[in-house]
mmCIF file of C-alpha atoms in Angstrom:
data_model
loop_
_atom_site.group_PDB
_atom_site.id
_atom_site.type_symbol
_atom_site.label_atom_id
_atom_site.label_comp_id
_atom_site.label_asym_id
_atom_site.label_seq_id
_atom_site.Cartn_x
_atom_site.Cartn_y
_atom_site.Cartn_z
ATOM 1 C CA UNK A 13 -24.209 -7.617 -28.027
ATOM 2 C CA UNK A 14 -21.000 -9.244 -27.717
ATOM 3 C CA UNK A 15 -19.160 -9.949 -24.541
ATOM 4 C CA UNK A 16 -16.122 -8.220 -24.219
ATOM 5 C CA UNK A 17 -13.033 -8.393 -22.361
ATOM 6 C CA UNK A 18 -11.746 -5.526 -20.529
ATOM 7 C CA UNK A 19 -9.044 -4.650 -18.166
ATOM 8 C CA UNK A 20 -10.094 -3.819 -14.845
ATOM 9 C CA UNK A 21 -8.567 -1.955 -11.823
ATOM 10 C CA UNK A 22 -10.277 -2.529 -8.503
ATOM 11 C CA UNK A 23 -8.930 -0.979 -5.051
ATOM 12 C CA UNK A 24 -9.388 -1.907 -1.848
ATOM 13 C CA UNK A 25 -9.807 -5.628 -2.893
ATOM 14 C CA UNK A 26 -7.899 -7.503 -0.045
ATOM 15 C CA UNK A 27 -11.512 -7.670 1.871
ATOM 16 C CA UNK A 28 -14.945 -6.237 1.454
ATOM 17 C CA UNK A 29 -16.618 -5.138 -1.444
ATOM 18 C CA UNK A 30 -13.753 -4.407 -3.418
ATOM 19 C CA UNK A 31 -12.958 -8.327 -2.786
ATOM 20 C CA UNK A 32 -16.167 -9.229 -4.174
ATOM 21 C CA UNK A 33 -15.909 -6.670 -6.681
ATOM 22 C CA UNK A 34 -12.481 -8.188 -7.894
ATOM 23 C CA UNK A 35 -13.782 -11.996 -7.819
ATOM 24 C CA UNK A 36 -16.814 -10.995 -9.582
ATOM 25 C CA UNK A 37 -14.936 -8.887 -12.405
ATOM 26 C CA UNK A 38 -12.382 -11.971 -12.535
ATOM 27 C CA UNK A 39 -15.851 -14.387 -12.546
ATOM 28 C CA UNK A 40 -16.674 -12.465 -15.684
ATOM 29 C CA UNK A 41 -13.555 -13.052 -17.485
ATOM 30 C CA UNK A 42 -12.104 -9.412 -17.601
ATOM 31 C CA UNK A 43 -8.432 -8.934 -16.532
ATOM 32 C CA UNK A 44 -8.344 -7.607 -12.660
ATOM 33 C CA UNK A 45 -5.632 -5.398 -11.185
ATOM 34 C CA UNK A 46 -5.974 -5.454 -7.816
ATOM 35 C CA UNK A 47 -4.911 -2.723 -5.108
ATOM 36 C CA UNK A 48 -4.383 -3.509 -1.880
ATOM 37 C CA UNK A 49 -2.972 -2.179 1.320
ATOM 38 C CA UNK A 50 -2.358 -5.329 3.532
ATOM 39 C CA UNK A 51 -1.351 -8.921 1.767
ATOM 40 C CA UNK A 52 -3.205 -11.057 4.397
ATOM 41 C CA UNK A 53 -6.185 -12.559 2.428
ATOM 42 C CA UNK A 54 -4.691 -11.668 -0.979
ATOM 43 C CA UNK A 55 -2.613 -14.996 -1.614
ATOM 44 C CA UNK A 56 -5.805 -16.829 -0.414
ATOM 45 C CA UNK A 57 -7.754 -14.818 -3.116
ATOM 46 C CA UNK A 58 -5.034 -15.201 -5.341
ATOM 47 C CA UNK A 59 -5.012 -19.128 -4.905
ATOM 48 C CA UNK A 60 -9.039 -19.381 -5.391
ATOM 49 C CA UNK A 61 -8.501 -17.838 -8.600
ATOM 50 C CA UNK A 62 -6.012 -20.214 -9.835
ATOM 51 C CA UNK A 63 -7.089 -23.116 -9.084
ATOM 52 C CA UNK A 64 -11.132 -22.724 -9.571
#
């Protein structure tokens, strides 16, 4: 089977699962949307991704 690429919407992904949930997704090489309520830890998520 074929890897595909998907588009992905995870909530809750400033901290906990739905963090790891997100980075794993993004890991994977599907497009993440990511929901959050509070910004801390977001641009630091945000900046791992970029630059890995």
């Amino acid at each position: 089977m074929s890897a595909m690429r998907r588009v992905m919407l995870v909530t809750g992904a400033s901290a906990g699962i739905g963090r790891e949930v997100a980075t794993l997704l993004a890991r994977e090489g599907h497009a993440v949307y990511a929901g959050v309520r509070r910004l801390d830890g977001v641009y630091e998520f945000a900046l791992r991704r970029a630059f890995r």
